[in-house]
PDB file of C-alpha atoms in Angstrom:
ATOM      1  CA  UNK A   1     -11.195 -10.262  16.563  1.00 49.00           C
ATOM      2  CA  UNK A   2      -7.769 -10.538  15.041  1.00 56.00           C
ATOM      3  CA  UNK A   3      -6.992  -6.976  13.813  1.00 63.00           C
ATOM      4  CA  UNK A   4      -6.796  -3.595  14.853  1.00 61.00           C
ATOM      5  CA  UNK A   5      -7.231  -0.415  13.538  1.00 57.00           C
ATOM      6  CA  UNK A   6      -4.055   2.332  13.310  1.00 58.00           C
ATOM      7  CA  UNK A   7      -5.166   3.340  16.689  1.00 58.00           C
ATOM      8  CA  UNK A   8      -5.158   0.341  18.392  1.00 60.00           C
ATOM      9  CA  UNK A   9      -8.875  -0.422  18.504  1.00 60.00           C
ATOM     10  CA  UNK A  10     -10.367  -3.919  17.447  1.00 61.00           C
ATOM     11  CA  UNK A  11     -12.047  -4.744  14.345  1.00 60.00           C
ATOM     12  CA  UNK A  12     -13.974  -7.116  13.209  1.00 55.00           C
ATOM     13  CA  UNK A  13     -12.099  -9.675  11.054  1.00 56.00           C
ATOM     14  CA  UNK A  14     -14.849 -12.110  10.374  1.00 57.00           C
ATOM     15  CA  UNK A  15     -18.735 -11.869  10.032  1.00 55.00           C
ATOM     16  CA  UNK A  16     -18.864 -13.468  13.165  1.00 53.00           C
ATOM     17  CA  UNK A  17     -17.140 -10.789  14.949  1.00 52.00           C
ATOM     18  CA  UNK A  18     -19.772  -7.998  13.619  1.00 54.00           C
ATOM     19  CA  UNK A  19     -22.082  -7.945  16.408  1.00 58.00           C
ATOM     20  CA  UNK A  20     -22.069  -6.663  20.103  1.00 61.00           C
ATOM     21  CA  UNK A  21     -19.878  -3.613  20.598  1.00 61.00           C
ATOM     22  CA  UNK A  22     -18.059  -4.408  17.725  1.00 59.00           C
ATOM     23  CA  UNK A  23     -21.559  -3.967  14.828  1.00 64.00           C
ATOM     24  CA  UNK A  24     -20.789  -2.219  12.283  1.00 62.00           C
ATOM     25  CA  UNK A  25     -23.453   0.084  10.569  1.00 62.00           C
ATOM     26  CA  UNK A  26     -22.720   1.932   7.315  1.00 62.00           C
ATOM     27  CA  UNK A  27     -23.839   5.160   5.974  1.00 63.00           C
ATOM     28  CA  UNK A  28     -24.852   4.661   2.801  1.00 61.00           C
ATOM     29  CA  UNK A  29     -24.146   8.506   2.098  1.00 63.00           C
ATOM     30  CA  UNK A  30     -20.914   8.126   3.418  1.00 61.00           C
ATOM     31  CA  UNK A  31     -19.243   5.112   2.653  1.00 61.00           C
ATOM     32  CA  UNK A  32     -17.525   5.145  -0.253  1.00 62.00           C
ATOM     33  CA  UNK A  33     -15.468   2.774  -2.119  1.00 70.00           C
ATOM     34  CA  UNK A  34     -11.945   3.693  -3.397  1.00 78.00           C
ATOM     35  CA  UNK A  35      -9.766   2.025  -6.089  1.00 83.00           C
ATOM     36  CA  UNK A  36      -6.461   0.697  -4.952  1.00 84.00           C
ATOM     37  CA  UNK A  37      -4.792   3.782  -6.559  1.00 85.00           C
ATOM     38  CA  UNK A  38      -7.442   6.097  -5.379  1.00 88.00           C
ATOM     39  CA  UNK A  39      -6.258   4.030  -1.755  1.00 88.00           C
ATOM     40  CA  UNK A  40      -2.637   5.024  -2.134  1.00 89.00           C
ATOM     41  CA  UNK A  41      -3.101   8.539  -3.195  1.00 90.00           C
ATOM     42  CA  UNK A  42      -5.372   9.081   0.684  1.00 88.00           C
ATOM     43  CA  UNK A  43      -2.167   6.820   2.294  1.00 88.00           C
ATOM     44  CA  UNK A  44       0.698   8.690   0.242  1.00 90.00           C
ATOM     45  CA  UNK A  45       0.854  12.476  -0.520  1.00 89.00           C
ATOM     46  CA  UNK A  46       3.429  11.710  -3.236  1.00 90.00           C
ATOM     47  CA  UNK A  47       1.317   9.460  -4.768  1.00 91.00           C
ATOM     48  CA  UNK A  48      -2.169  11.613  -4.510  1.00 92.00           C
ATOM     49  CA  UNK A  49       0.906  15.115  -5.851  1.00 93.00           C
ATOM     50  CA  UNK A  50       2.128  12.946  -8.814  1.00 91.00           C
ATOM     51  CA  UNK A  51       5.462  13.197  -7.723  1.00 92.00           C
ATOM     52  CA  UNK A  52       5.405   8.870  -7.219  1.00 90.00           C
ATOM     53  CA  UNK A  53       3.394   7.231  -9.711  1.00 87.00           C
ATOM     54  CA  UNK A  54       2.442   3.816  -9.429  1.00 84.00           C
ATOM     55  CA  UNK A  55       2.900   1.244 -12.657  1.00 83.00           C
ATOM     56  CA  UNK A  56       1.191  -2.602 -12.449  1.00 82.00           C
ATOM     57  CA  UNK A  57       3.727  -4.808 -13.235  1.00 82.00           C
ATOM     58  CA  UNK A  58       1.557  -6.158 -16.434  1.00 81.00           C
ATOM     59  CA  UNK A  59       1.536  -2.907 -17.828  1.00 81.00           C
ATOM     60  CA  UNK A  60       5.374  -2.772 -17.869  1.00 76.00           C
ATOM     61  CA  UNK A  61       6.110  -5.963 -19.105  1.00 80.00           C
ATOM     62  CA  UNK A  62       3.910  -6.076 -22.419  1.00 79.00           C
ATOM     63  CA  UNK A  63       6.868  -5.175 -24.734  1.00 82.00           C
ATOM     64  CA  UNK A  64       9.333  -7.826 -22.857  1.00 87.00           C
ATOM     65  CA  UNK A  65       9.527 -11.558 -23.466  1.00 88.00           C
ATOM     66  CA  UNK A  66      11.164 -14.174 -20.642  1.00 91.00           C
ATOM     67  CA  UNK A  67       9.577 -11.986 -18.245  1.00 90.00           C
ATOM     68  CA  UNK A  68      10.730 -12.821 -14.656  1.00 91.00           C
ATOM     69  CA  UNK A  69       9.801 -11.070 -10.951  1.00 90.00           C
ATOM     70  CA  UNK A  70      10.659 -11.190  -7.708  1.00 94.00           C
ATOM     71  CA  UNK A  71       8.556  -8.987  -4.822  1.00 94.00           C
ATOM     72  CA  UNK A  72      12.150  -7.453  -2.944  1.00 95.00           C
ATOM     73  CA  UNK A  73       9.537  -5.947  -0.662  1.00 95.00           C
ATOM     74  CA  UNK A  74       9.985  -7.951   2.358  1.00 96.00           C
ATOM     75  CA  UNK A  75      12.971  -6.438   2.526  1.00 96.00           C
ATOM     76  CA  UNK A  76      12.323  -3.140   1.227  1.00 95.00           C
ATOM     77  CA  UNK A  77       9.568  -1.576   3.288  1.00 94.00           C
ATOM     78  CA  UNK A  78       9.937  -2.985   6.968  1.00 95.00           C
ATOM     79  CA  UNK A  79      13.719  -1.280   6.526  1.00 95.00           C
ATOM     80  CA  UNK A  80      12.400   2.002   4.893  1.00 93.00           C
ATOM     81  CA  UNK A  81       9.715   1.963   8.421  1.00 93.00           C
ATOM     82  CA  UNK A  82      12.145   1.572  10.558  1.00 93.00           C
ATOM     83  CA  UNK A  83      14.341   4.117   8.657  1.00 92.00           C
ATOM     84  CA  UNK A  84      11.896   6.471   8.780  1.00 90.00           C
ATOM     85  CA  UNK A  85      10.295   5.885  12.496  1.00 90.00           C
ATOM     86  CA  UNK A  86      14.061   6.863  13.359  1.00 87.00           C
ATOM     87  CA  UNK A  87      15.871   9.424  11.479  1.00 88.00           C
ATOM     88  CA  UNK A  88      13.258  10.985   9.250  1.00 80.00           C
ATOM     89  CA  UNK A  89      11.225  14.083  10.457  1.00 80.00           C
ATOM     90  CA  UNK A  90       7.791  13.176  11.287  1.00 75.00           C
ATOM     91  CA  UNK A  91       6.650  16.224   9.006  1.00 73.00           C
ATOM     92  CA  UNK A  92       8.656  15.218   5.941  1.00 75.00           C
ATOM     93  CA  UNK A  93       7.996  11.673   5.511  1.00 78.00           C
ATOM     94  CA  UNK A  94       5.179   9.663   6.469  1.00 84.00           C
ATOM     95  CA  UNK A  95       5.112   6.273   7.706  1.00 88.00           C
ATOM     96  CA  UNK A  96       2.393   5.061   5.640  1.00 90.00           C
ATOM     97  CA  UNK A  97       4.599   3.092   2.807  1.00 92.00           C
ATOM     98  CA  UNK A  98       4.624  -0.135   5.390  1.00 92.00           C
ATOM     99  CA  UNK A  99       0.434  -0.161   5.897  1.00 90.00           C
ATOM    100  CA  UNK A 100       0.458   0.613   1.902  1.00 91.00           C
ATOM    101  CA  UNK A 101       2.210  -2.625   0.979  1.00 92.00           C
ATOM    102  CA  UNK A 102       1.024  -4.675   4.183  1.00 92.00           C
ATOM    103  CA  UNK A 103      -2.372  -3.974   2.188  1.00 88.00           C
ATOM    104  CA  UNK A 104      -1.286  -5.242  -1.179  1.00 89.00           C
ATOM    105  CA  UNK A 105      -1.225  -1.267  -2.698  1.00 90.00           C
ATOM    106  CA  UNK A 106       2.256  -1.239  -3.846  1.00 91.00           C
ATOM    107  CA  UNK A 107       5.517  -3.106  -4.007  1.00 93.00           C
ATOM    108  CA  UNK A 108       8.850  -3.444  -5.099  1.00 90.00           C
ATOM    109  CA  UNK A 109      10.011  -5.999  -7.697  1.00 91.00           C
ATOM    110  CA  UNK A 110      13.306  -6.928  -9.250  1.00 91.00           C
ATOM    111  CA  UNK A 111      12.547  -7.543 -13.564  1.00 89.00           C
ATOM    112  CA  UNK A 112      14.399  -9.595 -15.653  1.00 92.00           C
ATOM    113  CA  UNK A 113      13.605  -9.722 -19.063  1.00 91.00           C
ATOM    114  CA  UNK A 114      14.449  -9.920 -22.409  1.00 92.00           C
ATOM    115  CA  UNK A 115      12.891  -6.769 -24.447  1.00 85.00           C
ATOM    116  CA  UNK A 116      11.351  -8.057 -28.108  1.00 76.00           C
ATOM    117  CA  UNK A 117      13.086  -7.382 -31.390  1.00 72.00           C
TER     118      UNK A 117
END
């Protein structure tokens, strides 16, 4: 038991960990499984309203040669959290862009490239 769920409570990290209080039992008729953007559109309401829409790097480099990135998210979304856990009104923002990233859904990346002739 290494993890815990937004509410504190433990979960099961490793098959190891699934039995005793801890077993977990699936629905079949209601477990679902979601696509990463279909993921980020339950986390982020801007996401799920179009308003933010989310590009994989591949797909934005295929016209660019000498492609080179760099994730800037490390020190990106731990500042926008703490941003937003402080000044922003709990009903305007959410604080889901941290869990979001922590979970590999989105990022931020400085591109340098040169675009082809």
């Amino acid at each position: 038991m290494g993890a815990a769920d937004p509410c504190g409570a433990p979960v099961a990290t490793l098959a190891a960990d699934c039995s005793g209080p801890f077993e977990l039992h699936l629905d079949p008729v209601r477990t679902y499984v979601f696509s990463q953007t279909e993921r980020l559109k339950l986390l982020l309401a801007s996401f799920a309203d179009g308003l933010d829409i989310a590009h994989h790097l591949d797909d934005f480099t295929t016209d660019l040669t000498d492609v080179t990135t760099e994730s800037i998210g490390p020190d990106v979304w731990p500042g926008l959290d703490r941003y937003l856990a402080d000044t922003a009104p709990t009903d305007h923002w959410t604080r889901n862009f941290l869990p979001a990233w922590r979970h590999g859904l989105l990022d931020y990346h400085l591109v340098a490239a040169t675009r082809a002739a």
